[in-house]
PDB file of C-alpha atoms in Angstrom:
ATOM      1  CA  UNK A   1       0.000   0.000   0.000  1.00  0.00           C
ATOM      2  CA  UNK A   2       1.237   3.509  -0.815  1.00  0.00           C
ATOM      3  CA  UNK A   3       1.088   6.248   1.787  1.00  0.00           C
ATOM      4  CA  UNK A   4       0.992  10.020   1.455  1.00  0.00           C
ATOM      5  CA  UNK A   5       3.123  10.197   4.608  1.00  0.00           C
ATOM      6  CA  UNK A   6       5.238   7.587   6.313  1.00  0.00           C
ATOM      7  CA  UNK A   7       8.121   7.523   8.741  1.00  0.00           C
ATOM      8  CA  UNK A   8      10.593   4.746   9.403  1.00  0.00           C
ATOM      9  CA  UNK A   9      12.364   4.346  12.756  1.00  0.00           C
ATOM     10  CA  UNK A  10      12.135   8.083  13.371  1.00  0.00           C
ATOM     11  CA  UNK A  11      14.260   9.034  16.385  1.00  0.00           C
ATOM     12  CA  UNK A  12      15.066  12.324  18.101  1.00  0.00           C
ATOM     13  CA  UNK A  13      17.528  13.044  20.914  1.00  0.00           C
ATOM     14  CA  UNK A  14      18.219  16.460  22.453  1.00  0.00           C
ATOM     15  CA  UNK A  15      20.922  17.057  25.028  1.00  0.00           C
ATOM     16  CA  UNK A  16      21.353  13.360  25.588  1.00  0.00           C
ATOM     17  CA  UNK A  17      17.634  12.925  26.283  1.00  0.00           C
ATOM     18  CA  UNK A  18      15.742  10.619  23.960  1.00  0.00           C
ATOM     19  CA  UNK A  19      12.399  12.182  22.997  1.00  0.00           C
ATOM     20  CA  UNK A  20      11.158   9.552  20.538  1.00  0.00           C
ATOM     21  CA  UNK A  21      12.618   6.327  19.197  1.00  0.00           C
ATOM     22  CA  UNK A  22      11.897   4.149  16.154  1.00  0.00           C
ATOM     23  CA  UNK A  23       8.529   5.717  15.328  1.00  0.00           C
ATOM     24  CA  UNK A  24       6.883   4.119  12.281  1.00  0.00           C
ATOM     25  CA  UNK A  25       3.855   6.106  11.138  1.00  0.00           C
ATOM     26  CA  UNK A  26       1.736   5.436   8.024  1.00  0.00           C
ATOM     27  CA  UNK A  27      -0.927   7.852   6.743  1.00  0.00           C
ATOM     28  CA  UNK A  28      -3.072   6.834   3.783  1.00  0.00           C
ATOM     29  CA  UNK A  29      -4.239   9.367   1.203  1.00  0.00           C
ATOM     30  CA  UNK A  30      -7.702  10.778   1.908  1.00  0.00           C
ATOM     31  CA  UNK A  31      -7.981   9.705   5.536  1.00  0.00           C
ATOM     32  CA  UNK A  32      -8.009  11.399   8.914  1.00  0.00           C
ATOM     33  CA  UNK A  33      -5.220   9.922  11.005  1.00  0.00           C
ATOM     34  CA  UNK A  34      -5.549  10.543  14.736  1.00  0.00           C
ATOM     35  CA  UNK A  35      -2.166  10.747  16.475  1.00  0.00           C
ATOM     36  CA  UNK A  36      -3.087   9.910  20.033  1.00  0.00           C
ATOM     37  CA  UNK A  37      -1.052  10.094  23.216  1.00  0.00           C
ATOM     38  CA  UNK A  38      -0.738  11.766  26.609  1.00  0.00           C
ATOM     39  CA  UNK A  39       0.941  15.154  26.896  1.00  0.00           C
ATOM     40  CA  UNK A  40       4.687  14.673  26.582  1.00  0.00           C
ATOM     41  CA  UNK A  41       4.381  11.405  24.663  1.00  0.00           C
ATOM     42  CA  UNK A  42       6.290  12.718  21.626  1.00  0.00           C
ATOM     43  CA  UNK A  43       3.515  13.808  19.252  1.00  0.00           C
ATOM     44  CA  UNK A  44       4.840  17.322  18.666  1.00  0.00           C
ATOM     45  CA  UNK A  45       8.410  16.063  18.273  1.00  0.00           C
ATOM     46  CA  UNK A  46       7.360  13.683  15.491  1.00  0.00           C
ATOM     47  CA  UNK A  47       5.338  16.403  13.738  1.00  0.00           C
ATOM     48  CA  UNK A  48       8.265  18.837  13.844  1.00  0.00           C
ATOM     49  CA  UNK A  49      10.498  16.270  12.156  1.00  0.00           C
ATOM     50  CA  UNK A  50       7.863  15.564   9.499  1.00  0.00           C
ATOM     51  CA  UNK A  51       7.772  19.292   8.692  1.00  0.00           C
ATOM     52  CA  UNK A  52      11.572  19.670   8.608  1.00  0.00           C
ATOM     53  CA  UNK A  53      11.523  21.949  11.655  1.00  0.00           C
ATOM     54  CA  UNK A  54      13.731  19.491  13.533  1.00  0.00           C
ATOM     55  CA  UNK A  55      16.310  17.154  12.054  1.00  0.00           C
ATOM     56  CA  UNK A  56      15.949  13.507  13.141  1.00  0.00           C
ATOM     57  CA  UNK A  57      18.749  11.821  15.034  1.00  0.00           C
ATOM     58  CA  UNK A  58      17.815   8.715  13.077  1.00  0.00           C
ATOM     59  CA  UNK A  59      15.225   7.337  10.714  1.00  0.00           C
ATOM     60  CA  UNK A  60      13.510   8.767   7.640  1.00  0.00           C
ATOM     61  CA  UNK A  61      10.408  10.691   6.566  1.00  0.00           C
ATOM     62  CA  UNK A  62       8.692  10.159   3.220  1.00  0.00           C
ATOM     63  CA  UNK A  63       6.104  12.625   1.879  1.00  0.00           C
ATOM     64  CA  UNK A  64       4.113  12.088  -1.316  1.00  0.00           C
ATOM     65  CA  UNK A  65       6.377   9.172  -2.186  1.00  0.00           C
ATOM     66  CA  UNK A  66       9.609  11.172  -1.865  1.00  0.00           C
ATOM     67  CA  UNK A  67      12.220  11.173   0.919  1.00  0.00           C
ATOM     68  CA  UNK A  68      12.225  14.372   2.973  1.00  0.00           C
ATOM     69  CA  UNK A  69      15.468  16.352   2.653  1.00  0.00           C
ATOM     70  CA  UNK A  70      16.555  19.850   3.710  1.00  0.00           C
ATOM     71  CA  UNK A  71      15.779  20.905   0.102  1.00  0.00           C
ATOM     72  CA  UNK A  72      12.206  19.527  -0.009  1.00  0.00           C
ATOM     73  CA  UNK A  73      10.691  22.978  -0.526  1.00  0.00           C
ATOM     74  CA  UNK A  74       8.133  21.992  -3.158  1.00  0.00           C
ATOM     75  CA  UNK A  75       6.946  19.029  -1.102  1.00  0.00           C
ATOM     76  CA  UNK A  76       6.421  21.189   1.980  1.00  0.00           C
ATOM     77  CA  UNK A  77       4.414  23.720  -0.065  1.00  0.00           C
ATOM     78  CA  UNK A  78       1.752  21.022  -0.416  1.00  0.00           C
ATOM     79  CA  UNK A  79       1.262  20.876   3.364  1.00  0.00           C
ATOM     80  CA  UNK A  80      -0.680  23.078   5.782  1.00  0.00           C
ATOM     81  CA  UNK A  81       0.168  22.891   9.463  1.00  0.00           C
ATOM     82  CA  UNK A  82      -0.140  24.133  13.011  1.00  0.00           C
ATOM     83  CA  UNK A  83       2.554  23.053  15.436  1.00  0.00           C
ATOM     84  CA  UNK A  84       2.015  23.993  19.072  1.00  0.00           C
ATOM     85  CA  UNK A  85       0.328  27.394  19.459  1.00  0.00           C
ATOM     86  CA  UNK A  86       0.048  29.519  16.270  1.00  0.00           C
ATOM     87  CA  UNK A  87       1.812  32.892  16.249  1.00  0.00           C
ATOM     88  CA  UNK A  88       0.925  36.009  14.270  1.00  0.00           C
ATOM     89  CA  UNK A  89       1.866  39.625  13.761  1.00  0.00           C
ATOM     90  CA  UNK A  90      -0.271  40.947  16.596  1.00  0.00           C
ATOM     91  CA  UNK A  91      -0.546  44.526  15.274  1.00  0.00           C
ATOM     92  CA  UNK A  92      -1.916  43.325  11.938  1.00  0.00           C
ATOM     93  CA  UNK A  93      -5.503  42.246  11.359  1.00  0.00           C
ATOM     94  CA  UNK A  94      -6.556  38.657  10.899  1.00  0.00           C
ATOM     95  CA  UNK A  95      -7.144  39.294   7.209  1.00  0.00           C
ATOM     96  CA  UNK A  96      -3.724  40.930   6.768  1.00  0.00           C
ATOM     97  CA  UNK A  97      -1.987  37.981   8.446  1.00  0.00           C
ATOM     98  CA  UNK A  98      -3.650  35.561   6.042  1.00  0.00           C
ATOM     99  CA  UNK A  99      -2.891  37.754   3.024  1.00  0.00           C
ATOM    100  CA  UNK A 100       0.779  37.810   4.049  1.00  0.00           C
ATOM    101  CA  UNK A 101       0.737  34.014   4.258  1.00  0.00           C
ATOM    102  CA  UNK A 102      -0.626  33.843   0.705  1.00  0.00           C
ATOM    103  CA  UNK A 103       2.221  36.083  -0.476  1.00  0.00           C
ATOM    104  CA  UNK A 104       4.745  33.913   1.312  1.00  0.00           C
ATOM    105  CA  UNK A 105       3.319  30.755  -0.236  1.00  0.00           C
ATOM    106  CA  UNK A 106       2.859  32.279  -3.694  1.00  0.00           C
ATOM    107  CA  UNK A 107      -0.844  31.469  -3.594  1.00  0.00           C
ATOM    108  CA  UNK A 108      -3.139  33.968  -5.320  1.00  0.00           C
ATOM    109  CA  UNK A 109      -6.609  32.437  -5.418  1.00  0.00           C
ATOM    110  CA  UNK A 110      -9.208  35.228  -5.384  1.00  0.00           C
ATOM    111  CA  UNK A 111     -11.423  35.159  -2.309  1.00  0.00           C
ATOM    112  CA  UNK A 112      -9.374  32.502  -0.487  1.00  0.00           C
ATOM    113  CA  UNK A 113      -8.720  34.690   2.567  1.00  0.00           C
ATOM    114  CA  UNK A 114     -12.368  35.618   2.948  1.00  0.00           C
ATOM    115  CA  UNK A 115     -13.453  32.013   2.489  1.00  0.00           C
ATOM    116  CA  UNK A 116     -11.010  30.724   5.116  1.00  0.00           C
ATOM    117  CA  UNK A 117     -12.138  33.356   7.618  1.00  0.00           C
ATOM    118  CA  UNK A 118     -15.782  32.496   6.939  1.00  0.00           C
ATOM    119  CA  UNK A 119     -15.161  28.780   7.424  1.00  0.00           C
ATOM    120  CA  UNK A 120     -13.642  29.452  10.852  1.00  0.00           C
ATOM    121  CA  UNK A 121     -16.368  31.932  11.871  1.00  0.00           C
ATOM    122  CA  UNK A 122     -13.930  34.863  11.869  1.00  0.00           C
ATOM    123  CA  UNK A 123     -15.419  37.040   9.125  1.00  0.00           C
ATOM    124  CA  UNK A 124     -16.662  39.668  11.572  1.00  0.00           C
ATOM    125  CA  UNK A 125     -13.236  39.867  13.222  1.00  0.00           C
ATOM    126  CA  UNK A 126     -11.301  40.014   9.933  1.00  0.00           C
ATOM    127  CA  UNK A 127     -10.433  43.724  10.312  1.00  0.00           C
ATOM    128  CA  UNK A 128      -9.525  43.567  14.001  1.00  0.00           C
ATOM    129  CA  UNK A 129      -5.871  43.486  15.112  1.00  0.00           C
ATOM    130  CA  UNK A 130      -4.920  39.983  16.210  1.00  0.00           C
ATOM    131  CA  UNK A 131      -3.864  41.357  19.610  1.00  0.00           C
ATOM    132  CA  UNK A 132      -7.593  41.828  20.292  1.00  0.00           C
ATOM    133  CA  UNK A 133      -8.377  38.169  19.524  1.00  0.00           C
ATOM    134  CA  UNK A 134      -9.177  35.725  22.302  1.00  0.00           C
ATOM    135  CA  UNK A 135      -7.171  32.525  22.728  1.00  0.00           C
ATOM    136  CA  UNK A 136      -9.845  30.545  20.901  1.00  0.00           C
ATOM    137  CA  UNK A 137      -9.996  33.055  18.034  1.00  0.00           C
ATOM    138  CA  UNK A 138      -6.230  32.835  17.571  1.00  0.00           C
ATOM    139  CA  UNK A 139      -6.479  29.055  17.476  1.00  0.00           C
ATOM    140  CA  UNK A 140      -9.160  29.271  14.790  1.00  0.00           C
ATOM    141  CA  UNK A 141      -7.116  31.839  12.844  1.00  0.00           C
ATOM    142  CA  UNK A 142      -4.223  29.387  12.921  1.00  0.00           C
ATOM    143  CA  UNK A 143      -6.433  26.709  11.386  1.00  0.00           C
ATOM    144  CA  UNK A 144      -7.666  29.220   8.796  1.00  0.00           C
ATOM    145  CA  UNK A 145      -4.043  29.877   7.843  1.00  0.00           C
ATOM    146  CA  UNK A 146      -3.290  26.151   7.698  1.00  0.00           C
ATOM    147  CA  UNK A 147      -6.136  25.439   5.244  1.00  0.00           C
ATOM    148  CA  UNK A 148      -5.810  28.722   3.337  1.00  0.00           C
ATOM    149  CA  UNK A 149      -3.761  27.405   0.417  1.00  0.00           C
ATOM    150  CA  UNK A 150      -5.828  24.223  -0.015  1.00  0.00           C
ATOM    151  CA  UNK A 151      -3.076  21.816   1.118  1.00  0.00           C
ATOM    152  CA  UNK A 152      -3.129  18.172   0.101  1.00  0.00           C
ATOM    153  CA  UNK A 153      -1.916  17.213   3.571  1.00  0.00           C
ATOM    154  CA  UNK A 154      -2.966  19.009   6.749  1.00  0.00           C
ATOM    155  CA  UNK A 155      -0.929  18.495   9.937  1.00  0.00           C
ATOM    156  CA  UNK A 156      -2.541  19.829  13.107  1.00  0.00           C
ATOM    157  CA  UNK A 157      -1.012  19.604  16.568  1.00  0.00           C
ATOM    158  CA  UNK A 158      -3.768  19.696  19.230  1.00  0.00           C
ATOM    159  CA  UNK A 159      -5.972  22.051  17.137  1.00  0.00           C
ATOM    160  CA  UNK A 160      -8.819  22.290  19.675  1.00  0.00           C
ATOM    161  CA  UNK A 161      -6.677  23.675  22.506  1.00  0.00           C
ATOM    162  CA  UNK A 162      -8.272  26.815  23.899  1.00  0.00           C
ATOM    163  CA  UNK A 163     -11.632  26.182  22.254  1.00  0.00           C
ATOM    164  CA  UNK A 164     -14.968  25.882  24.020  1.00  0.00           C
ATOM    165  CA  UNK A 165     -17.224  22.862  23.288  1.00  0.00           C
ATOM    166  CA  UNK A 166     -18.950  24.717  20.463  1.00  0.00           C
ATOM    167  CA  UNK A 167     -15.621  25.610  18.873  1.00  0.00           C
ATOM    168  CA  UNK A 168     -14.380  22.044  19.228  1.00  0.00           C
ATOM    169  CA  UNK A 169     -17.491  20.764  17.460  1.00  0.00           C
ATOM    170  CA  UNK A 170     -16.970  23.308  14.678  1.00  0.00           C
ATOM    171  CA  UNK A 171     -13.393  22.127  14.112  1.00  0.00           C
ATOM    172  CA  UNK A 172     -14.452  18.460  14.067  1.00  0.00           C
ATOM    173  CA  UNK A 173     -17.053  19.213  11.402  1.00  0.00           C
ATOM    174  CA  UNK A 174     -14.566  21.286   9.399  1.00  0.00           C
ATOM    175  CA  UNK A 175     -11.942  18.541   9.374  1.00  0.00           C
ATOM    176  CA  UNK A 176     -14.443  15.922   8.300  1.00  0.00           C
ATOM    177  CA  UNK A 177     -15.706  18.245   5.521  1.00  0.00           C
ATOM    178  CA  UNK A 178     -12.174  18.936   4.275  1.00  0.00           C
ATOM    179  CA  UNK A 179     -11.494  15.217   4.142  1.00  0.00           C
ATOM    180  CA  UNK A 180     -14.749  14.065   2.528  1.00  0.00           C
ATOM    181  CA  UNK A 181     -15.470  16.991   0.180  1.00  0.00           C
ATOM    182  CA  UNK A 182     -11.981  18.223  -0.715  1.00  0.00           C
ATOM    183  CA  UNK A 183      -9.984  15.030  -0.364  1.00  0.00           C
ATOM    184  CA  UNK A 184      -7.585  16.568   2.161  1.00  0.00           C
ATOM    185  CA  UNK A 185      -5.507  14.054   4.077  1.00  0.00           C
ATOM    186  CA  UNK A 186      -5.284  15.033   7.745  1.00  0.00           C
ATOM    187  CA  UNK A 187      -2.859  14.109  10.501  1.00  0.00           C
ATOM    188  CA  UNK A 188      -4.246  15.478  13.764  1.00  0.00           C
ATOM    189  CA  UNK A 189      -2.788  14.958  17.218  1.00  0.00           C
ATOM    190  CA  UNK A 190      -4.638  15.038  20.513  1.00  0.00           C
ATOM    191  CA  UNK A 191      -4.548  13.735  24.062  1.00  0.00           C
ATOM    192  CA  UNK A 192      -8.360  13.882  24.174  1.00  0.00           C
ATOM    193  CA  UNK A 193      -9.696  10.465  23.252  1.00  0.00           C
ATOM    194  CA  UNK A 194     -13.240  11.564  22.449  1.00  0.00           C
ATOM    195  CA  UNK A 195     -11.969  14.120  19.921  1.00  0.00           C
ATOM    196  CA  UNK A 196     -10.002  11.515  17.994  1.00  0.00           C
ATOM    197  CA  UNK A 197     -12.704   8.853  18.249  1.00  0.00           C
ATOM    198  CA  UNK A 198     -15.294  11.158  16.691  1.00  0.00           C
ATOM    199  CA  UNK A 199     -13.372  11.982  13.491  1.00  0.00           C
ATOM    200  CA  UNK A 200     -10.453   9.623  12.819  1.00  0.00           C
ATOM    201  CA  UNK A 201     -10.331   6.756  10.350  1.00  0.00           C
ATOM    202  CA  UNK A 202      -7.043   5.436  11.737  1.00  0.00           C
ATOM    203  CA  UNK A 203      -5.292   6.032  15.034  1.00  0.00           C
ATOM    204  CA  UNK A 204      -1.658   5.815  15.996  1.00  0.00           C
ATOM    205  CA  UNK A 205      -1.004   5.538  19.733  1.00  0.00           C
ATOM    206  CA  UNK A 206       2.298   6.919  21.006  1.00  0.00           C
ATOM    207  CA  UNK A 207       3.429   6.593  24.611  1.00  0.00           C
ATOM    208  CA  UNK A 208       6.718   7.647  26.209  1.00  0.00           C
ATOM    209  CA  UNK A 209       8.255   8.252  22.803  1.00  0.00           C
ATOM    210  CA  UNK A 210       7.359   4.836  21.375  1.00  0.00           C
ATOM    211  CA  UNK A 211       4.657   4.027  18.845  1.00  0.00           C
ATOM    212  CA  UNK A 212       2.433   1.450  20.518  1.00  0.00           C
ATOM    213  CA  UNK A 213      -0.075   0.691  17.786  1.00  0.00           C
ATOM    214  CA  UNK A 214      -1.572   1.793  14.487  1.00  0.00           C
ATOM    215  CA  UNK A 215      -5.106   0.553  13.920  1.00  0.00           C
ATOM    216  CA  UNK A 216      -8.288   1.525  12.089  1.00  0.00           C
ATOM    217  CA  UNK A 217     -11.257   2.619  14.174  1.00  0.00           C
ATOM    218  CA  UNK A 218     -13.392   0.057  12.337  1.00  0.00           C
ATOM    219  CA  UNK A 219     -10.980  -2.670  13.395  1.00  0.00           C
ATOM    220  CA  UNK A 220     -11.435  -1.691  17.024  1.00  0.00           C
ATOM    221  CA  UNK A 221     -15.213  -1.755  16.606  1.00  0.00           C
ATOM    222  CA  UNK A 222     -15.072  -5.179  14.969  1.00  0.00           C
ATOM    223  CA  UNK A 223     -12.822  -6.724  17.618  1.00  0.00           C
ATOM    224  CA  UNK A 224     -14.372  -8.926  20.233  1.00  0.00           C
ATOM    225  CA  UNK A 225     -14.393  -6.221  22.880  1.00  0.00           C
ATOM    226  CA  UNK A 226     -17.823  -6.736  24.422  1.00  0.00           C
ATOM    227  CA  UNK A 227     -17.893  -7.549  28.118  1.00  0.00           C
ATOM    228  CA  UNK A 228     -20.226  -7.975  31.064  1.00  0.00           C
ATOM    229  CA  UNK A 229     -19.843  -5.505  33.893  1.00  0.00           C
ATOM    230  CA  UNK A 230     -20.772  -6.145  37.535  1.00  0.00           C
ATOM    231  CA  UNK A 231     -20.875  -3.733  40.438  1.00  0.00           C
ATOM    232  CA  UNK A 232     -20.401  -5.383  43.848  1.00  0.00           C
ATOM    233  CA  UNK A 233     -19.517  -4.308  47.389  1.00  0.00           C
ATOM    234  CA  UNK A 234     -16.907  -7.073  47.809  1.00  0.00           C
ATOM    235  CA  UNK A 235     -14.883  -7.288  44.583  1.00  0.00           C
ATOM    236  CA  UNK A 236     -12.221  -9.555  46.104  1.00  0.00           C
ATOM    237  CA  UNK A 237     -14.819 -12.091  47.237  1.00  0.00           C
ATOM    238  CA  UNK A 238     -16.622 -11.800  43.888  1.00  0.00           C
ATOM    239  CA  UNK A 239     -13.362 -12.475  42.059  1.00  0.00           C
ATOM    240  CA  UNK A 240     -12.879 -15.612  44.143  1.00  0.00           C
ATOM    241  CA  UNK A 241     -16.376 -16.876  43.258  1.00  0.00           C
ATOM    242  CA  UNK A 242     -15.913 -16.134  39.546  1.00  0.00           C
ATOM    243  CA  UNK A 243     -12.605 -17.966  39.500  1.00  0.00           C
ATOM    244  CA  UNK A 244     -13.201 -20.881  41.865  1.00  0.00           C
ATOM    245  CA  UNK A 245     -16.934 -21.533  41.492  1.00  0.00           C
ATOM    246  CA  UNK A 246     -17.465 -20.643  37.835  1.00  0.00           C
ATOM    247  CA  UNK A 247     -13.991 -21.365  36.457  1.00  0.00           C
ATOM    248  CA  UNK A 248     -13.626 -17.937  34.800  1.00  0.00           C
ATOM    249  CA  UNK A 249     -10.177 -16.488  34.159  1.00  0.00           C
ATOM    250  CA  UNK A 250     -10.728 -13.662  31.671  1.00  0.00           C
ATOM    251  CA  UNK A 251     -11.996 -10.888  33.937  1.00  0.00           C
ATOM    252  CA  UNK A 252     -10.605  -7.717  35.478  1.00  0.00           C
ATOM    253  CA  UNK A 253     -11.307  -5.994  38.797  1.00  0.00           C
ATOM    254  CA  UNK A 254     -11.259  -2.203  38.391  1.00  0.00           C
ATOM    255  CA  UNK A 255     -11.774   0.723  40.741  1.00  0.00           C
ATOM    256  CA  UNK A 256     -15.060   1.325  42.524  1.00  0.00           C
ATOM    257  CA  UNK A 257     -16.092  -2.288  43.008  1.00  0.00           C
ATOM    258  CA  UNK A 258     -16.496  -2.910  39.274  1.00  0.00           C
ATOM    259  CA  UNK A 259     -15.627  -6.172  37.586  1.00  0.00           C
ATOM    260  CA  UNK A 260     -15.416  -6.641  33.810  1.00  0.00           C
ATOM    261  CA  UNK A 261     -15.883 -10.183  32.534  1.00  0.00           C
ATOM    262  CA  UNK A 262     -14.679 -10.912  28.994  1.00  0.00           C
ATOM    263  CA  UNK A 263     -15.464 -14.633  29.174  1.00  0.00           C
ATOM    264  CA  UNK A 264     -18.836 -15.532  27.609  1.00  0.00           C
ATOM    265  CA  UNK A 265     -18.954 -19.178  28.708  1.00  0.00           C
ATOM    266  CA  UNK A 266     -21.321 -18.303  31.575  1.00  0.00           C
ATOM    267  CA  UNK A 267     -24.550 -16.356  31.186  1.00  0.00           C
ATOM    268  CA  UNK A 268     -25.164 -13.181  33.124  1.00  0.00           C
ATOM    269  CA  UNK A 269     -28.093 -14.822  34.928  1.00  0.00           C
ATOM    270  CA  UNK A 270     -25.978 -17.790  36.051  1.00  0.00           C
ATOM    271  CA  UNK A 271     -23.219 -15.458  37.175  1.00  0.00           C
ATOM    272  CA  UNK A 272     -25.521 -13.280  39.295  1.00  0.00           C
ATOM    273  CA  UNK A 273     -27.210 -16.342  40.795  1.00  0.00           C
ATOM    274  CA  UNK A 274     -23.895 -17.985  41.744  1.00  0.00           C
ATOM    275  CA  UNK A 275     -22.623 -14.796  43.349  1.00  0.00           C
ATOM    276  CA  UNK A 276     -25.838 -14.433  45.374  1.00  0.00           C
ATOM    277  CA  UNK A 277     -25.644 -18.048  46.567  1.00  0.00           C
ATOM    278  CA  UNK A 278     -22.135 -17.331  47.802  1.00  0.00           C
ATOM    279  CA  UNK A 279     -23.277 -14.233  49.691  1.00  0.00           C
ATOM    280  CA  UNK A 280     -21.940 -11.696  47.160  1.00  0.00           C
ATOM    281  CA  UNK A 281     -24.892  -9.455  46.287  1.00  0.00           C
ATOM    282  CA  UNK A 282     -24.714  -7.707  42.904  1.00  0.00           C
ATOM    283  CA  UNK A 283     -25.494  -3.982  42.995  1.00  0.00           C
ATOM    284  CA  UNK A 284     -25.831  -3.636  39.217  1.00  0.00           C
ATOM    285  CA  UNK A 285     -24.908  -5.490  36.064  1.00  0.00           C
ATOM    286  CA  UNK A 286     -25.100  -5.080  32.302  1.00  0.00           C
ATOM    287  CA  UNK A 287     -23.406  -5.582  28.970  1.00  0.00           C
ATOM    288  CA  UNK A 288     -20.944  -3.025  27.662  1.00  0.00           C
ATOM    289  CA  UNK A 289     -18.794  -2.464  24.591  1.00  0.00           C
ATOM    290  CA  UNK A 290     -15.159  -1.522  25.025  1.00  0.00           C
ATOM    291  CA  UNK A 291     -14.400   2.008  23.870  1.00  0.00           C
ATOM    292  CA  UNK A 292     -11.344   3.638  22.352  1.00  0.00           C
ATOM    293  CA  UNK A 293     -10.517   4.840  25.860  1.00  0.00           C
ATOM    294  CA  UNK A 294     -10.461   1.259  27.148  1.00  0.00           C
ATOM    295  CA  UNK A 295      -8.250   0.238  24.235  1.00  0.00           C
ATOM    296  CA  UNK A 296      -5.930   3.184  24.843  1.00  0.00           C
ATOM    297  CA  UNK A 297      -5.587   2.351  28.532  1.00  0.00           C
ATOM    298  CA  UNK A 298      -4.676  -1.221  27.672  1.00  0.00           C
ATOM    299  CA  UNK A 299      -1.876  -0.015  25.423  1.00  0.00           C
ATOM    300  CA  UNK A 300      -0.443   2.665  27.676  1.00  0.00           C
ATOM    301  CA  UNK A 301      -1.506   1.880  31.215  1.00  0.00           C
ATOM    302  CA  UNK A 302      -2.486   5.548  31.630  1.00  0.00           C
ATOM    303  CA  UNK A 303      -4.902   6.139  34.495  1.00  0.00           C
ATOM    304  CA  UNK A 304      -6.535   9.174  32.922  1.00  0.00           C
ATOM    305  CA  UNK A 305      -5.818   9.787  29.270  1.00  0.00           C
ATOM    306  CA  UNK A 306      -7.843  13.005  29.148  1.00  0.00           C
ATOM    307  CA  UNK A 307      -5.775  14.711  31.830  1.00  0.00           C
TER     308      UNK A 307
END
């Protein structure tokens, strides 16, 4: 399979500290790739190397089928990006900042600035100096600049930072529209699982500088991830009954007196009855489906991935 973007064993070390090691990332043309990991996992480091902002200590980057080199100017012109927080000329208006970007990129499509501002709900603020913009407005202006020149590949580092729920929803809808209607390939990073789950076709999970897994969201949905969940007052005693009386081994005791049973050899009714007979009353029970958050926690061991 050919990829619009791929890295091979990408590694970065600064001052003797290893930031990422052997990162293999594969982004297919026309998809939204969610780059998922806790803060400090290495997402920004990888994105900086993809955009030639940082030189790798090892490994390679390939964009549009060509190896990335210090002279890959034409390749990089086909990419729009935001890395960390976007910066602007604060004394200039939002419109003037975007017009300057067009000049810099050599892009002269009539009405492109106005269209980008409209798409990010900034038309009314177009003539205001950027120093008067709120944090969320600056974030949206950064996205407007990233999509301004109709890039084939869009690379966004935590693009919903500083946005309220309404703004986050707007960005999700915009990214999906760019992908489905304009064929834009998107690599978007986040530490917020729900944001990635709602828009991505493929996810790559990075943790402590190592790529843990690349997998399609449909693959996760199709995996056998259903489980039965019990709430009990005595999880240790319940675990004993499940193991010794019912012969179950594939279950997990989690916080708050909850037990997840992945073994379907025993019905829920039989399980509840056996627990009751052994003086372990069940507070609640039901069937659940494992989410992206559950899958993420399995890969990383993070207690709270949205923190």
